[in-house]
Short mmCIF file of C-alpha atoms in Angstrom, two decimals:
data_model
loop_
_atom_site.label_atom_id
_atom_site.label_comp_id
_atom_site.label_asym_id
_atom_site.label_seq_id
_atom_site.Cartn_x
_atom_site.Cartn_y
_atom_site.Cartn_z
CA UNK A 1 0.00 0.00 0.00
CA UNK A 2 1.16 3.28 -1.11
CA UNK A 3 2.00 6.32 1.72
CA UNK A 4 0.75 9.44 2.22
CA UNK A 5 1.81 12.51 4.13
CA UNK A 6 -0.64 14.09 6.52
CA UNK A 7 1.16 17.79 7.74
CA UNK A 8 4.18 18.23 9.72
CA UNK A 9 5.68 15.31 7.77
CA UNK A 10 3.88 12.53 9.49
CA UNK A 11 3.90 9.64 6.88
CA UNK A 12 0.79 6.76 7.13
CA UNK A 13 -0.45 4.20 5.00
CA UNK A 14 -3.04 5.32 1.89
CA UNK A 15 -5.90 3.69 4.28
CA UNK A 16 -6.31 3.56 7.98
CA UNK A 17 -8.03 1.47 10.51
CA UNK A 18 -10.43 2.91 13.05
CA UNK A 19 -10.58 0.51 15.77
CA UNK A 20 -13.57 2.22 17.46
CA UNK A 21 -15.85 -0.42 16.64
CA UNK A 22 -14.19 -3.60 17.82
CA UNK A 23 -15.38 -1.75 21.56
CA UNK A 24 -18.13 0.64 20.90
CA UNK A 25 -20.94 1.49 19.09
CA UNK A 26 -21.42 -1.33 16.81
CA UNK A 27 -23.08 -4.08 18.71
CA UNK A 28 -21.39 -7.31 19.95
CA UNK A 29 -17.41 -6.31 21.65
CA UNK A 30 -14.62 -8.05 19.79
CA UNK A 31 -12.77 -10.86 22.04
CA UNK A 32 -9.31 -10.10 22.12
CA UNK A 33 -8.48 -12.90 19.20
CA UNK A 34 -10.92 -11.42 16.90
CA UNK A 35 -9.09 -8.09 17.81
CA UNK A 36 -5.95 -9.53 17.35
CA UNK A 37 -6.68 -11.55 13.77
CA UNK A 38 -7.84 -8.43 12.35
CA UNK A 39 -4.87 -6.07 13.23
CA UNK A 40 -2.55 -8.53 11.89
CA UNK A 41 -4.46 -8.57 8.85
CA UNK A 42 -4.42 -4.93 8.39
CA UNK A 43 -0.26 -5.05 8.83
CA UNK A 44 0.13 -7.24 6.66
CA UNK A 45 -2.12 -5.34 3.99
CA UNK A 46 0.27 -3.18 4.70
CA UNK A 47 -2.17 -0.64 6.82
CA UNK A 48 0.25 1.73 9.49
CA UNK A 49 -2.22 4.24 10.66
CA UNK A 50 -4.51 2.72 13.76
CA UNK A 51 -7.47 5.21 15.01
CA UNK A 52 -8.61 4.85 18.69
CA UNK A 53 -9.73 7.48 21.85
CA UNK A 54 -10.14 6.99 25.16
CA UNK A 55 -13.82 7.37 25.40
CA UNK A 56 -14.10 3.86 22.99
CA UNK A 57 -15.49 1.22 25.55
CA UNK A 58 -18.42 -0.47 27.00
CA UNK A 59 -20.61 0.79 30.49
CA UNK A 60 -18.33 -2.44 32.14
CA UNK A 61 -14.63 -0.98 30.58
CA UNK A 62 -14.98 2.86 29.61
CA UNK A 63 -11.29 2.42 28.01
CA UNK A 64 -11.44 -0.77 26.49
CA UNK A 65 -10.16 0.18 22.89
CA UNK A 66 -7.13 1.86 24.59
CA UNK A 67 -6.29 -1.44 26.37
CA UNK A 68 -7.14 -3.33 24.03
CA UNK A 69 -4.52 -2.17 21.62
CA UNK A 70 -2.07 -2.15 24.18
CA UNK A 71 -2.16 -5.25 24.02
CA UNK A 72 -2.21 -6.07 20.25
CA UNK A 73 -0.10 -3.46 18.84
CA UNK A 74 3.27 -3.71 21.47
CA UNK A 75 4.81 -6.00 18.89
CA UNK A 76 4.37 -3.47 16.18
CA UNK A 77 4.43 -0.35 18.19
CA UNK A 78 7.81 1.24 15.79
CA UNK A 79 6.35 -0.03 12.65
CA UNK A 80 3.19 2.23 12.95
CA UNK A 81 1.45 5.12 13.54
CA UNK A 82 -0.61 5.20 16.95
CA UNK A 83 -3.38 7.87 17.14
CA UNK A 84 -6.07 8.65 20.11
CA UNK A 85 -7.91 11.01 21.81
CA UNK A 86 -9.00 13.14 24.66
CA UNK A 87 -11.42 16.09 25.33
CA UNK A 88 -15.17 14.25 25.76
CA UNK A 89 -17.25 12.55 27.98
CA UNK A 90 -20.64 10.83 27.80
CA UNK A 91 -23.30 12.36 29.48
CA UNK A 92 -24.24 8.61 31.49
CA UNK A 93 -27.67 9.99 32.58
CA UNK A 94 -29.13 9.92 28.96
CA UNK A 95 -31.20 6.43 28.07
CA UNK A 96 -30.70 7.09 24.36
CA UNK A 97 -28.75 4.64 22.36
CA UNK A 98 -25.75 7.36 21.94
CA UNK A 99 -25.47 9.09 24.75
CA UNK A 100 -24.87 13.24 24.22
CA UNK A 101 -21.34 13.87 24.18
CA UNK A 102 -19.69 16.58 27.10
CA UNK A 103 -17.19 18.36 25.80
CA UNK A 104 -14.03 19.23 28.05
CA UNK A 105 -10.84 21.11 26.78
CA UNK A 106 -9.32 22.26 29.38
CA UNK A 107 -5.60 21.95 29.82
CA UNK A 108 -5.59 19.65 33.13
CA UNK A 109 -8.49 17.66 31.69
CA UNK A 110 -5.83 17.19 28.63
CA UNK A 111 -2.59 16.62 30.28
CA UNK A 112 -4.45 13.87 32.90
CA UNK A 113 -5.85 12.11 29.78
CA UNK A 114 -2.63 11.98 27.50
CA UNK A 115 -0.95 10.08 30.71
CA UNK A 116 -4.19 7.51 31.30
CA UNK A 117 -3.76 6.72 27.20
CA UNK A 118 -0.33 6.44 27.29
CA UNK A 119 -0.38 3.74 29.96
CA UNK A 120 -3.56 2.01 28.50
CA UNK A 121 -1.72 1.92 25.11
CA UNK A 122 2.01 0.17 26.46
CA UNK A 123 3.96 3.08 25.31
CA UNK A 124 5.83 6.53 25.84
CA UNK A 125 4.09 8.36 23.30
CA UNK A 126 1.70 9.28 20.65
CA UNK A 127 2.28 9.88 16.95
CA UNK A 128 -1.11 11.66 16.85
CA UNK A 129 -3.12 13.34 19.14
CA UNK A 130 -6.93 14.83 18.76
CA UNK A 131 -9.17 16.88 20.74
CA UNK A 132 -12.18 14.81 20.01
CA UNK A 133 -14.57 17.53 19.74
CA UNK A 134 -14.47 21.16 20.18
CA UNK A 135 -15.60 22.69 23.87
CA UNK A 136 -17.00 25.86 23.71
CA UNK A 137 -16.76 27.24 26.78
CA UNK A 138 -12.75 27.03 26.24
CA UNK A 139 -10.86 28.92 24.20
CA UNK A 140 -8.79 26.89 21.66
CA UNK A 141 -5.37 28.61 22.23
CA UNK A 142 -5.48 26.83 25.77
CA UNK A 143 -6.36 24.02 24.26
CA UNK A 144 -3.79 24.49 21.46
CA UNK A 145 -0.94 25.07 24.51
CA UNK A 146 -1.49 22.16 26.28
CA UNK A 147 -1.08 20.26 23.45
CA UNK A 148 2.07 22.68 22.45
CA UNK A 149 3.37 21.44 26.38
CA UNK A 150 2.49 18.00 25.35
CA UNK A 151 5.05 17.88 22.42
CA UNK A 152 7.62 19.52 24.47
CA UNK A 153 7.30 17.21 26.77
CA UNK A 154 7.74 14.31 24.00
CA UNK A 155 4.74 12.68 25.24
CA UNK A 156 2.95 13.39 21.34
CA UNK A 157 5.16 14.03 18.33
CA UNK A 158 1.69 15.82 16.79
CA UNK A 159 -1.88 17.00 17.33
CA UNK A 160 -5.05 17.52 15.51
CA UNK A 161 -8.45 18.44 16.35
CA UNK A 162 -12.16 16.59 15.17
CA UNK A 163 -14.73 18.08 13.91
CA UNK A 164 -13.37 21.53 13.73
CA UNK A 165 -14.19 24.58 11.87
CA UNK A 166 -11.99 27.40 9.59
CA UNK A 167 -11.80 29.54 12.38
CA UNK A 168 -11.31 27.16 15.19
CA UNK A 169 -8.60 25.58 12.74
CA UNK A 170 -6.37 28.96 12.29
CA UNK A 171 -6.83 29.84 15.79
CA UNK A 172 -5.14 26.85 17.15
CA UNK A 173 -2.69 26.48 14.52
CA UNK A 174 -1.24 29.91 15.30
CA UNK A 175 -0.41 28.48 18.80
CA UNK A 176 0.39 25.24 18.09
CA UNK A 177 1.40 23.85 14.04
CA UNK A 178 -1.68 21.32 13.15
CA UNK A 179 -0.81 18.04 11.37
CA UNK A 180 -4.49 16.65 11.09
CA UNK A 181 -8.03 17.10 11.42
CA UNK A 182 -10.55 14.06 12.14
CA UNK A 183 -13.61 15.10 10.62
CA UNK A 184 -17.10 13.23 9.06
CA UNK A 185 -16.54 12.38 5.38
CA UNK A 186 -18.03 10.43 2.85
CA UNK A 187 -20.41 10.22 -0.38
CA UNK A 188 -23.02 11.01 1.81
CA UNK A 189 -21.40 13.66 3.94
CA UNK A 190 -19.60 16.27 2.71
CA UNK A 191 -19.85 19.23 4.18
CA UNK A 192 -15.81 19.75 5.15
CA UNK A 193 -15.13 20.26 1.75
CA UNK A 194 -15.00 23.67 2.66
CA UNK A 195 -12.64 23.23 4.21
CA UNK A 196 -9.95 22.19 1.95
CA UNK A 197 -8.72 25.52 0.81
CA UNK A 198 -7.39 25.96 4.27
CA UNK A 199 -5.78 22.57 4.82
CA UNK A 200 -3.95 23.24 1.27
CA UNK A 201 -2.96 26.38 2.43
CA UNK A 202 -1.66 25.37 5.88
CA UNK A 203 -0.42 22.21 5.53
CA UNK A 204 -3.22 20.27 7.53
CA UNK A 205 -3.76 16.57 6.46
CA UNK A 206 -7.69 15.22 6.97
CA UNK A 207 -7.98 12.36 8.33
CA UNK A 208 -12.03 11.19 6.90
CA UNK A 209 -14.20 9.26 9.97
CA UNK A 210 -17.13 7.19 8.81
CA UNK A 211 -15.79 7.26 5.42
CA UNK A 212 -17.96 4.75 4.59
CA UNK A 213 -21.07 6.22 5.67
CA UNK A 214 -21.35 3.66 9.03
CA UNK A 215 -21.12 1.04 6.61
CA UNK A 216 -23.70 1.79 4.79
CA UNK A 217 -21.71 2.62 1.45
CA UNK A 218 -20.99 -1.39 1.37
CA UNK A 219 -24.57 -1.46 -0.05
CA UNK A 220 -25.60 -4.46 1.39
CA UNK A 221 -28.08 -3.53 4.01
CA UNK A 222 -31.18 -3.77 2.67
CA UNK A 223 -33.51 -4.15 6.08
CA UNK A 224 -33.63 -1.82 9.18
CA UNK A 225 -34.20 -5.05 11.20
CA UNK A 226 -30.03 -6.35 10.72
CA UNK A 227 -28.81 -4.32 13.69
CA UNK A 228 -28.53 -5.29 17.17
CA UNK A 229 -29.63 -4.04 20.21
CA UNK A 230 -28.50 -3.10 22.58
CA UNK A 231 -25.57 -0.74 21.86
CA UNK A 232 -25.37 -0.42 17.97
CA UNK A 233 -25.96 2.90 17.12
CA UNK A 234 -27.02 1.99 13.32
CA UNK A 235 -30.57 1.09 14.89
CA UNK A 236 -31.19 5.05 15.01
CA UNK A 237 -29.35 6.22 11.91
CA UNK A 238 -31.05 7.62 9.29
CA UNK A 239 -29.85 6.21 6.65
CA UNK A 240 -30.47 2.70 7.86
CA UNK A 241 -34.26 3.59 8.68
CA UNK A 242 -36.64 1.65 6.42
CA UNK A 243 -37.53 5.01 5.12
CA UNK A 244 -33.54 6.01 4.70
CA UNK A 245 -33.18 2.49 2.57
CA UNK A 246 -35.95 3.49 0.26
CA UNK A 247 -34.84 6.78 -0.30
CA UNK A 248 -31.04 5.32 -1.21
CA UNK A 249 -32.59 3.11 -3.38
CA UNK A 250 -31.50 4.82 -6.81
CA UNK A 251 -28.29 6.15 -5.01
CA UNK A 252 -26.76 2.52 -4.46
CA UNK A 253 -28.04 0.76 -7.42
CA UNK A 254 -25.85 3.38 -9.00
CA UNK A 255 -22.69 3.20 -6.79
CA UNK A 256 -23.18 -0.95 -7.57
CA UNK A 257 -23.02 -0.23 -11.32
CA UNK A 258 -20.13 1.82 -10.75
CA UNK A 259 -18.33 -0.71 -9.36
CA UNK A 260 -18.76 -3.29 -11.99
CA UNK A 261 -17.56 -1.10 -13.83
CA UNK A 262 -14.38 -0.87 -12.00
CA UNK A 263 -14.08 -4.50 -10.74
CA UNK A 264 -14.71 -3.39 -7.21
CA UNK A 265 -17.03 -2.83 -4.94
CA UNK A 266 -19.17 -0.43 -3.81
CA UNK A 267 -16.80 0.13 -0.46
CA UNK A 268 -13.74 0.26 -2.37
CA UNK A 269 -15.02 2.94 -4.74
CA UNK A 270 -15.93 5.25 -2.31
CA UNK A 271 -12.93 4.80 -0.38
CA UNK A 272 -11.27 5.33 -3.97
CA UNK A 273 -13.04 8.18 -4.89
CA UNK A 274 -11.91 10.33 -1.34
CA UNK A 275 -8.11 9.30 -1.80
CA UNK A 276 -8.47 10.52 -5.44
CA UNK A 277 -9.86 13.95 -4.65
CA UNK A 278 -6.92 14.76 -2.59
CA UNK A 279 -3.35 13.50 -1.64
CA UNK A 280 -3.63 14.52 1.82
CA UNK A 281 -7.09 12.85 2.75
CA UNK A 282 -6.76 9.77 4.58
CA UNK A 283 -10.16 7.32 5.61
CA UNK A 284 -9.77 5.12 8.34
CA UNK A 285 -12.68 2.97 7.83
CA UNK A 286 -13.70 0.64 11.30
CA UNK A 287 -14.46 -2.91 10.74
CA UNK A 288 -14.55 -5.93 12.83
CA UNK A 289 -14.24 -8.90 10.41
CA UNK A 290 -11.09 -10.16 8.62
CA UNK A 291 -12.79 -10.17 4.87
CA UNK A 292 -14.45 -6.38 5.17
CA UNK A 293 -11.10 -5.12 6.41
CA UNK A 294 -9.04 -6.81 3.04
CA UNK A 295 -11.94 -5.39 0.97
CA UNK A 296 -11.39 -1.92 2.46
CA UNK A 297 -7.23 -1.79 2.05
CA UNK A 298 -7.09 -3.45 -1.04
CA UNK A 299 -9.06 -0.17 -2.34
CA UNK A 300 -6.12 1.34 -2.83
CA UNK A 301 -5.24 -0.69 -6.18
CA UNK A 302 -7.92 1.09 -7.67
CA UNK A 303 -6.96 4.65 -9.38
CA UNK A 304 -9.94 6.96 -10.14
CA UNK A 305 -9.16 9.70 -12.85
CA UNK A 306 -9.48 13.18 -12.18
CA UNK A 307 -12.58 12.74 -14.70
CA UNK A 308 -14.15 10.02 -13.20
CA UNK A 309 -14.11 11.90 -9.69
CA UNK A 310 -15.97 14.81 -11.37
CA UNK A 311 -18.07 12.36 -12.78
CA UNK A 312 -18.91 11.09 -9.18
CA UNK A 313 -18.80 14.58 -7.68
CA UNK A 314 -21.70 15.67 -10.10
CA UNK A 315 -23.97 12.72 -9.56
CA UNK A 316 -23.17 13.04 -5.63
CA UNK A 317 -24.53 16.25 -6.47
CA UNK A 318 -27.73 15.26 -8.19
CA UNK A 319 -28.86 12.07 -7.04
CA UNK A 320 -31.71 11.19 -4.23
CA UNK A 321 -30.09 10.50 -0.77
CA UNK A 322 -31.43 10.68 2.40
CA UNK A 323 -29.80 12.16 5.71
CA UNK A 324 -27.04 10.33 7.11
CA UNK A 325 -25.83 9.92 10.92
CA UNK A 326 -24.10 13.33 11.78
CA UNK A 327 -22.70 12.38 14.86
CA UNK A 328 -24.21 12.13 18.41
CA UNK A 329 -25.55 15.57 19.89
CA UNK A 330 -22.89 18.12 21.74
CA UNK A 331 -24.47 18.79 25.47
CA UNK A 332 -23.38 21.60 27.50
CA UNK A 333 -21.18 20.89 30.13
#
């Protein structure tokens, strides 16, 4: 698999892995050889770039992605590059299936979480480092300095931010140079384009969450009834509503035809299509079985022209879609 260069010189494979869903929001928890057979997959598909946060666990183990690749990627740890998270909270009084999200950026919240990841994780640093979401009530040149302290301290080698605006983006990167931002991207989401003027013109990499939609750009749900409950947030997506299906109807029969077109299939064209648009986007699609997870790396053998991605872009632009999941909802501390 090919490399690509996020900012700040921080090199990672063409496709990453989020690991959130082998521990949260997907249903059934991966056992720790399920875990295991599917990272060692993804190395040796060549994959460097592994995606996880603190917050990624069950009600029973609120960090059980961190420890969890502690575990599984010690063996590997110089070969790759380890990314995670700090800066949210879930608000544990709501009954809904995903819980409202606190937001906390304050510099001690920050500099106790980067030491609590770093022990979960079995090592003395992080390549890459996110606020997970933006608090408000802080301003984001505090945030930006304890992240600044954090590098200093050679406990991160670089730090991003998720789900970040233009302004939020230049106002941190003044304090503190920004390799990445995490951000919502895919087909059916894509409102950050916006935002690539300003990555190009500051050297920011984007790193593209939920590239695939939630999975729903594999095109082969077809009933609202396939998800489990408790604890998989696709039961309350809209997209994956019986309504949502019907609406996509015209939308993936096309995305299908496209990909018999291309020998592929309907994942690995939209995963081609994003790392066509730009050299500096990188998905990290989640998965937690062995065949998905070749499907999804092995979409980097296919080459889009700048043609056919205008081609796409236009019909993206045109064709019936319904709403897709746009993350759970920000509470108020």
């Amino acid at each position: 698999m090919e490399k690509r260069i996020l900012g700040r010189d921080l090199e990672v494979s063409e496709i990453g892995l989020g690991c959130m869903g082998m521990s949260h929001a997907y249903g059934t928890v991966s056992t720790e050889k399920e875990a295991e057979a599917l990272i060692d997959k993804a190395i040796d598909c060549g994959c460097t770039f592994f995606d996880t946060a603190e917050i990624y666990g069950t009600a029973e183990d609120p960090h059980h992605n961190e420890k969890l690749l502690g575990k599984i990627l010690k063996p590997y740890r110089n070969k790759i590059v380890l990314a995670s998270k700090c800066g949210i909270r879930f608000d544990e009084t709501a009954t809904t299936v995903n819980k409202p999200l606190i937001p906390d950026g304050r510099p001690e919240t920050i500099k106790s979480s980067i030491d609590g990841s770093l022990k979960r994780l079995n090592t003395d640093h992080l390549d890459l480092y996110y606020i997970h979401r933006i608090d408000p009530t802080v301003p984001i040149e505090e945030t930006a300095g304890a992240m600044k302290e954090l590098i200093e301290q050679g406990k991160i080698t670089h730090w991003g931010l998720s789900e970040a605006d233009e302004d939020t983006i230049r106002r941190a990167n003044k304090v503190c140079p920004i390799t990445a931002i995490q951000n919502r991207y895919s087909m059916m989401y894509r409102d950050y384009e916006k935002l690539f003027p300003v990555l190009e013109e500051l050297g920011i990499g984007f790193v593209a969450f939920s590239p695939l939609a939630n999975g729903f750009l594999t095109a082969v749900y077809n009933s609202h009834a396939q998800f489990e409950k408790p604890g998989d947030y696709r039961s309350m997506m809209p997209q994956f509503s019986d309504e949502g299906i019907k609406e996509n109807k015209e939308f993936i029969l096309w995305i299908k035809l496209l990909a018999e077109e291309k020998k592929a299939t309907p994942a690995q064209i939209s995963l081609a299509w994003m790392s066509a648009k730009k050299l500096y986007i990188v998905p990290i699609p989640g998965t937690r079985k062995v065949s998905r997870l070749e499907e999804n790396m092995k979409a980097s053998e296919i080459k889009l022209t700048k043609d056919e991605v205008k081609a796409i872009d236009e019909m993206l632009d045109n064709i019936p879609m319904s709403q897709v999941f746009g993350g759970s909802k920000i509470q108020k501390k």
